[in-house]
Coordinates of C-alpha atoms and ligand atoms in Angstrom, one line a residue:
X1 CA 0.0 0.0 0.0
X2 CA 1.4 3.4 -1.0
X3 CA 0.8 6.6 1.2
X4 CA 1.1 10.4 0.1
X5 CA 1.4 12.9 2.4
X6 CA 1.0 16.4 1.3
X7 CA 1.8 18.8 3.9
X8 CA 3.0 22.7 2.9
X9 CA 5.3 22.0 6.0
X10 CA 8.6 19.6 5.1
X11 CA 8.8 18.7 9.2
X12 CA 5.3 17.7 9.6
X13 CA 5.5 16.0 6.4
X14 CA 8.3 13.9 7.4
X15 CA 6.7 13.6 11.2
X16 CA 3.6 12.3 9.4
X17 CA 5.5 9.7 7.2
X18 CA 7.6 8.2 10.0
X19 CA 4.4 7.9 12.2
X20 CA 1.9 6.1 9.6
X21 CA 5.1 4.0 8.3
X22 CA 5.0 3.0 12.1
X23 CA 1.5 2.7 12.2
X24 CA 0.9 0.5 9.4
X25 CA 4.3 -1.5 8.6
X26 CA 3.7 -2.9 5.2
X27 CA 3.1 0.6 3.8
X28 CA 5.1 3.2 1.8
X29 CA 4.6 6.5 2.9
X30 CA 6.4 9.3 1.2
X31 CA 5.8 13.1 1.4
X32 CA 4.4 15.6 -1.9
X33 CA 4.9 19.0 -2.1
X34 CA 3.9 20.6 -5.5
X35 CA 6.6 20.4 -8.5
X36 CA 7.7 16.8 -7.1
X37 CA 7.0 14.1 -9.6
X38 CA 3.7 12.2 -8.5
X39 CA 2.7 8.7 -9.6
X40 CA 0.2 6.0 -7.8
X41 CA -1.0 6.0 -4.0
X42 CA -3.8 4.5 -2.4
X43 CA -4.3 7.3 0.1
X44 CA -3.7 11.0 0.7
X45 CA -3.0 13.0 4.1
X46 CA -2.5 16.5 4.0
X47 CA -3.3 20.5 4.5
X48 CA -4.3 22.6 1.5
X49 CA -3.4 20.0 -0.9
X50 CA -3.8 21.9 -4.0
X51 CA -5.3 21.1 -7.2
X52 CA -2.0 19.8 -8.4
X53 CA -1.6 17.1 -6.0
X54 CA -4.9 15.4 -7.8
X55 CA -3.6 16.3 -10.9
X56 CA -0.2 14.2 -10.6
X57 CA -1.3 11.4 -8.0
X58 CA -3.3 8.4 -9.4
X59 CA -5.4 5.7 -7.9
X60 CA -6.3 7.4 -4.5
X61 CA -9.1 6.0 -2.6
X62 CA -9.7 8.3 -0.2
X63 CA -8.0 11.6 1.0
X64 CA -7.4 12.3 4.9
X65 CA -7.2 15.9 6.4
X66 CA -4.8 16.7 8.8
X67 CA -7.3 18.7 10.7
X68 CA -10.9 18.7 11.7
X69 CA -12.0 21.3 9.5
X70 CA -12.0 20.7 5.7
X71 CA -12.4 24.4 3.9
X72 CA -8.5 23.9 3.5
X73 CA -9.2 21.2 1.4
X74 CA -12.2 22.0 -0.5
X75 CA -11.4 25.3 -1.0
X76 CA -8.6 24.7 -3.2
X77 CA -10.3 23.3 -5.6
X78 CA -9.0 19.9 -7.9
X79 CA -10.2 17.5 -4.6
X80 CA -12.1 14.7 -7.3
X81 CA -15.9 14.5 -6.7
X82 CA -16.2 11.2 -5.9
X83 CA -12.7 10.7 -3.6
X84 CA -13.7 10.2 -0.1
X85 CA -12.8 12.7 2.1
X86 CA -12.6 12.3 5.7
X87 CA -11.1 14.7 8.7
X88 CA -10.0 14.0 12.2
X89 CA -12.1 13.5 15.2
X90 CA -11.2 14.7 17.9
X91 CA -7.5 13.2 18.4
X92 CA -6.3 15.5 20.9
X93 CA -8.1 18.4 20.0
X94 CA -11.2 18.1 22.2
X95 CA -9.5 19.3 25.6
X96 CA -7.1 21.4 23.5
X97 CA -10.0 23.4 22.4
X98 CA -11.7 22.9 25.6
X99 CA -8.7 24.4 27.6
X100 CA -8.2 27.3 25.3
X101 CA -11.9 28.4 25.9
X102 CA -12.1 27.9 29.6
X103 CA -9.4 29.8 29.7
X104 CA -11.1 32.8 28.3
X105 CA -14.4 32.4 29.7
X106 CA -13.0 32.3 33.5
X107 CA -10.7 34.7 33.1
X108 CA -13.7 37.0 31.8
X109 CA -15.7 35.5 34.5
X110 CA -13.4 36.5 37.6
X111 CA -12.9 40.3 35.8
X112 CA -8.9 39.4 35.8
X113 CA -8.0 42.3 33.6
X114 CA -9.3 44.7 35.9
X115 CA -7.2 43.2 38.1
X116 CA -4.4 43.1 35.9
X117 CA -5.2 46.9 36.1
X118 CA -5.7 47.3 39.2
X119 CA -2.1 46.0 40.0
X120 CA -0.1 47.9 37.7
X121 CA -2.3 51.3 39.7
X122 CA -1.2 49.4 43.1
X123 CA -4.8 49.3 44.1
X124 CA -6.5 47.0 46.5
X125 CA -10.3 46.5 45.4
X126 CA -12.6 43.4 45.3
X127 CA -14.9 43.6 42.6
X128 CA -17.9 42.3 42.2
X129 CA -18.4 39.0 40.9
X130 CA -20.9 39.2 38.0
X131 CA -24.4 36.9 39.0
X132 CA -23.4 33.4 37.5
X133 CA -27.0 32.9 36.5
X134 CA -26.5 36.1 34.5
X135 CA -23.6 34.6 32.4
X136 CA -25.0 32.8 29.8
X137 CA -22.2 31.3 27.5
X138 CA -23.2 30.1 23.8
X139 CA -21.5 27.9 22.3
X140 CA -22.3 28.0 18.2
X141 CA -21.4 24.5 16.6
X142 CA -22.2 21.5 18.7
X143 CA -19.7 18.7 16.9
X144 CA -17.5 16.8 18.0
X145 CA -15.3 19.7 19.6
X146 CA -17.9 22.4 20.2
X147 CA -19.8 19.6 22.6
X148 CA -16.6 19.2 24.2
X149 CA -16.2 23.0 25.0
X150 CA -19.7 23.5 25.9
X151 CA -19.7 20.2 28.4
X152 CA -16.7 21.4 30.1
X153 CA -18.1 25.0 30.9
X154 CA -21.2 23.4 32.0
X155 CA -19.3 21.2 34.3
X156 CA -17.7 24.6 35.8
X157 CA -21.3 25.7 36.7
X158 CA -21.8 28.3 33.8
X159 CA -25.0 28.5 32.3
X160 CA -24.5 27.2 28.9
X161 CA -26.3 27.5 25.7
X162 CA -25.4 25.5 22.2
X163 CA -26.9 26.1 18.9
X164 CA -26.1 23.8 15.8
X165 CA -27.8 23.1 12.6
X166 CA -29.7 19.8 13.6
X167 CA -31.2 19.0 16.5
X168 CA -28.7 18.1 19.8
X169 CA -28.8 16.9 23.3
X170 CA -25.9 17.3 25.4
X171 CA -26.1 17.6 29.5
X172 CA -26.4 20.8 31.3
X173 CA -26.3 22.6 27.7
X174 CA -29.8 24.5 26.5
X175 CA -29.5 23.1 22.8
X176 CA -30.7 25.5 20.1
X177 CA -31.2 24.5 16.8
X178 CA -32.1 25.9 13.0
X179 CA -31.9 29.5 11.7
X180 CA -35.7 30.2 13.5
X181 CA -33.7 29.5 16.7
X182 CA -31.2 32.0 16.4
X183 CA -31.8 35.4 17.5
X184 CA -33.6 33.7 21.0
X185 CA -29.8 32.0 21.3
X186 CA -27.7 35.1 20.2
X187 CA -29.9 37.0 22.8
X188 CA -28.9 34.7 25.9
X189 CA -24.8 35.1 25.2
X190 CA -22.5 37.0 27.9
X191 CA -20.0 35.1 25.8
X192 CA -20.5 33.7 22.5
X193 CA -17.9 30.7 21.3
X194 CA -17.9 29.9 17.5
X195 CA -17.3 26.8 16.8
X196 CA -18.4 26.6 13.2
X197 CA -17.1 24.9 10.6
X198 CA -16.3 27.2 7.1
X199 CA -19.0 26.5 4.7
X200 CA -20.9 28.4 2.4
X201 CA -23.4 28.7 4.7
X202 CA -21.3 29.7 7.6
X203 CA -19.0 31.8 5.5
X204 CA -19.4 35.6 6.7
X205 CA -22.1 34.9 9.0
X206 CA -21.0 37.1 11.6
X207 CA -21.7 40.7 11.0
X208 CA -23.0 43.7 12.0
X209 CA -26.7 42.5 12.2
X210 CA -25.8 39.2 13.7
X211 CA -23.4 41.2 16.5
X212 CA -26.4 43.2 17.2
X213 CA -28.6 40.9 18.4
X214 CA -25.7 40.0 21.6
X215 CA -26.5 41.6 24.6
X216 CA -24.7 44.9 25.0
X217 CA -20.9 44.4 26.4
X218 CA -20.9 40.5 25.3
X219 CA -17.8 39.0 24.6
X220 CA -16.5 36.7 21.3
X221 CA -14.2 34.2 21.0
X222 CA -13.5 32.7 17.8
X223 CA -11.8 29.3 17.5
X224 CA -13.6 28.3 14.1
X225 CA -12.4 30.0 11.1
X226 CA -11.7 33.5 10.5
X227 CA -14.1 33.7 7.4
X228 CA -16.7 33.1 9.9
X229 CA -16.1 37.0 10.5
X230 CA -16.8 40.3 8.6
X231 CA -14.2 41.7 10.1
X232 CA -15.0 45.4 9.8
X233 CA -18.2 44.7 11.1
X234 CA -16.3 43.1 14.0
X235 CA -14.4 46.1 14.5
X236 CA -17.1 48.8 14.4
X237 CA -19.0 46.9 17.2
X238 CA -15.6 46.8 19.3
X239 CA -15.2 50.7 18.3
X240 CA -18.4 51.6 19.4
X241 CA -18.2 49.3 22.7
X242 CA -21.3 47.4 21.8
X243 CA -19.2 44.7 22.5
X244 CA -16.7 44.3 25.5
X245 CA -13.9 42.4 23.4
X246 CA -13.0 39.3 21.6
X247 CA -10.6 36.3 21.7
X248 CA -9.6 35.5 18.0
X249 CA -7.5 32.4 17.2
X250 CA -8.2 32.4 13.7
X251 CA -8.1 35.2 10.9
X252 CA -9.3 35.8 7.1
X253 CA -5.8 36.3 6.3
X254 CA -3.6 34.0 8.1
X255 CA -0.5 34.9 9.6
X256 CA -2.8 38.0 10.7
X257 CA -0.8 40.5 8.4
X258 CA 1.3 42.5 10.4
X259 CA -0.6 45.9 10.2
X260 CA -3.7 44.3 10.7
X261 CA -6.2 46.4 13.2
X262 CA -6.8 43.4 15.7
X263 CA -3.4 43.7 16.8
X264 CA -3.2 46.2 18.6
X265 CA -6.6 46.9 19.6
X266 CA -7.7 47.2 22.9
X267 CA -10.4 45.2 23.4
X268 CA -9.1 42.0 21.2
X269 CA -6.3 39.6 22.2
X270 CA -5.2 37.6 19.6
X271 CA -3.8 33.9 19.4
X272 CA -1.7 32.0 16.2
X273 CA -4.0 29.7 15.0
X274 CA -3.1 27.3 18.1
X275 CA -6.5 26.8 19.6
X276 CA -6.3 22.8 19.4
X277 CA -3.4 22.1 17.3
X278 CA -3.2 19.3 15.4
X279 CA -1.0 16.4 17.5
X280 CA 0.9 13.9 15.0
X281 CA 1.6 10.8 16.4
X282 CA -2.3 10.6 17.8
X283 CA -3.7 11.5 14.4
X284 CA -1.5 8.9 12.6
X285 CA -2.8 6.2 15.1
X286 CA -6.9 7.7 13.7
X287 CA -6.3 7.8 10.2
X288 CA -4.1 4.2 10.1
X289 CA -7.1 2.9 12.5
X290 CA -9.4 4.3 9.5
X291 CA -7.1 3.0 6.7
X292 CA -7.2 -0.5 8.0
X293 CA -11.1 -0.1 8.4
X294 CA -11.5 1.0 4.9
X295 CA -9.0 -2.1 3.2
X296 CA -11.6 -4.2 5.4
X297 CA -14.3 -2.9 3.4
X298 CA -15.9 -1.0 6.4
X299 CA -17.4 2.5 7.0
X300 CA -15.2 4.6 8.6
X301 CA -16.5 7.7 10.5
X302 CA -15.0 11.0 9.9
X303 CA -16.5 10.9 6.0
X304 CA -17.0 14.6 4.7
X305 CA -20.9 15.4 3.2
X306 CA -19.5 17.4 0.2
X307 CA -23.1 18.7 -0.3
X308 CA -23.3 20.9 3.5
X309 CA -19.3 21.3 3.3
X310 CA -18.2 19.5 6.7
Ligands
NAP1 P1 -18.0 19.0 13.6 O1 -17.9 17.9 14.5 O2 -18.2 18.8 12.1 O3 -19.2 20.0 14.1 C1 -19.7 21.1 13.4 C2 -20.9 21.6 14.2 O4 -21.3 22.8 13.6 C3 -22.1 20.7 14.2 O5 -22.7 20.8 15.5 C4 -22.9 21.3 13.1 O6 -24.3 21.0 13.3 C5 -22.7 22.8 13.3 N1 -23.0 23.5 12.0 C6 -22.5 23.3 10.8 N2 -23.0 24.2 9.9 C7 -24.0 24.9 10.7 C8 -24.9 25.9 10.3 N3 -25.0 26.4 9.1 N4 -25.7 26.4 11.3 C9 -25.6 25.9 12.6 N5 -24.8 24.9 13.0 C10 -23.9 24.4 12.0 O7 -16.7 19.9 13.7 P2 -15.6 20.0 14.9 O8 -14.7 18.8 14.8 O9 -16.4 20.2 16.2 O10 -14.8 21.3 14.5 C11 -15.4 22.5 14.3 C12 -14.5 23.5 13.6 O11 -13.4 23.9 14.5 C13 -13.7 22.9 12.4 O12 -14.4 22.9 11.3 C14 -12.5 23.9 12.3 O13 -12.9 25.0 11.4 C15 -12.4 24.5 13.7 N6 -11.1 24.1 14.4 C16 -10.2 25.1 14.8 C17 -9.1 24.8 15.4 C18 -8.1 25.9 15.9 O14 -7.0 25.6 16.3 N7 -8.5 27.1 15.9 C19 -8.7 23.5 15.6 C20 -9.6 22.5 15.2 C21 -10.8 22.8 14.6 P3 -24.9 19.6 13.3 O15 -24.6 19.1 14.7 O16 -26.4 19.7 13.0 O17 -24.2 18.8 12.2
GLV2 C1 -7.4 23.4 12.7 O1 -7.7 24.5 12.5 C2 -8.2 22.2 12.3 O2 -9.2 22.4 11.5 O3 -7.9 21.1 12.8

């Protein structure tokens, strides 16, 4: 069995090679970036393959993301319609992601930069803790790592709500659901987590109309994709105060270009892209788990629906 992996990174490429070779002994796994001659594989692993990968690799039965969303894939076009395509569950990422917005939330939730303040003016104040009844926090996209977010914040005693597309049920989370749904959601957010995938119907979906209908001083974190965002509309509604700050992890242009607003405003503190990164040798063991599943002739879980775009 022949393995390509097509990672833009040569490290990761080689980290991912020595891991499925270890994984799955009889196979050959080599790396692909574009311009290298291509040839026959059974199966594909990467990030932002490119057209060009499909164009000069033959035979492949199904291609595996290296992360848990799939825009970087589908977005760049060339991925053959009828070429399974299936992205990582979980595999390390749940508490990653699970970490990085308790983080946030608590840190909101016990008012530590005012303290932060407060020490550099040497002041000694307690401050009010807001009324934990009071601090509803939405989580939007109830998969496999938006239930782990919004199950963990519910375990710390925070009034959680979730909203996804279908229907869910998840313990000590108010589950909303469908585009009726979401202004009653939206309204109930101190904090509001996105946890969307990219897809055309998510794409931009966050603007100034949607930003309105947050309570007044709510706060956003955005672990999702930056595309999620209209990002001036973002930053009018941080302007203005309408909304107390934001988190971001991710960006429509990615590195964050180096003049970019977000910076150094204010009310925003931004992240690399490192929410839940993606951790090699646990993803190697998923997909060569999957592999072997599929040369069984089994369904594997994981499998893209091309038609909603995750
Ligand atoms: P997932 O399991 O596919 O879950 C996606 C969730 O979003 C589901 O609950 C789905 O609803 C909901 N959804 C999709 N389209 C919707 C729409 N139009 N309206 C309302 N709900 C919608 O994905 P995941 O594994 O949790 O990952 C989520 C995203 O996190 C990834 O796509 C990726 O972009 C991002 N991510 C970021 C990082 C980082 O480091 N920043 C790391 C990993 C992943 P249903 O339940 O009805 O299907
Ligand atoms: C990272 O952003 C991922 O989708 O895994």
């Amino acid at each position: 069995m022949r393995i390509v992996v097509a990672h833009p990174d040569a490290a990761t490429r080689q980290q991912w090679c020595s891991e499925i070779s270890a994984q799955l002994p009889g196979a050959t796994a080599f790396g692909w970036q574009p311009g290298d001659s291509g040839g026959v594989a059974d199966y594909a692993i990467g990030w932002r393959p490119g057209a060009e990968l499909f164009a000069a690799v033959r035979g492949l039965r199904a291609f595996f993301s290296t992360g848990a969303g799939v825009d970087n894939v589908l977005g760049q076009g060339g991925l053959p319609a009828d070429l399974p395509l299936i992205r990582l569950e979980d595999a390390g990422m749940a508490q990653q992601m699970a970490e990085y917005c308790s983080y946030e939330v608590i840190r909101l939730y016990h008012q530590r930069a005012r303290y932060e303040q407060q020490q550099r003016e040497h002041i000694w104040r307690e401050l009010e803790p807001p009324a934990r009844a009071g601090f509803g926090v939405g989580v939007m996209g109830l998969g496999v790592l938006g239930a782990a977010v919004a199950g963990t914040l519910a375990g710390f005693g925070y009034p959680v709500r979730g909203y996804s597309r279908s229907p869910r049920d998840i313990a000590g989370v108010t589950c909303f659901s469908g585009a009726a749904a979401l202004p009653g959601f939206l309204a109930g957010c101190r904090v509001l987590i996105l946890m969307l995938p990219l897809t055309p119907a998510t794409t931009g979906l966050v603007d100034g109309d949607f930003l309105a209908r947050l309570p007044r001083g709510a706060y956003l974190v955005n672990v999702a994709r930056g595309g999620l965002v209209i990002e001036d509309d973002l930053l009018a509604a941080l302007d203005s105060g309408r909304l107390a700050g934001a988190t971001l992890d991710v960006f429509g242009q990615e590195p964050l270009p180096s003049g970019h607003r977000f910076w150094d405003h204010p009310r925003v503190r931004v992240t690399p892209h490192i929410a839940a990164i993606t951790l090699v040798a646990e993803s190697a063991r998923q997909v060569a788990a999957k592999i072997r599943q599929l040369e069984l002739g089994e369904p594997v879980t994981g499998l893209v629906d091309r038609s909603r775009g995750y």
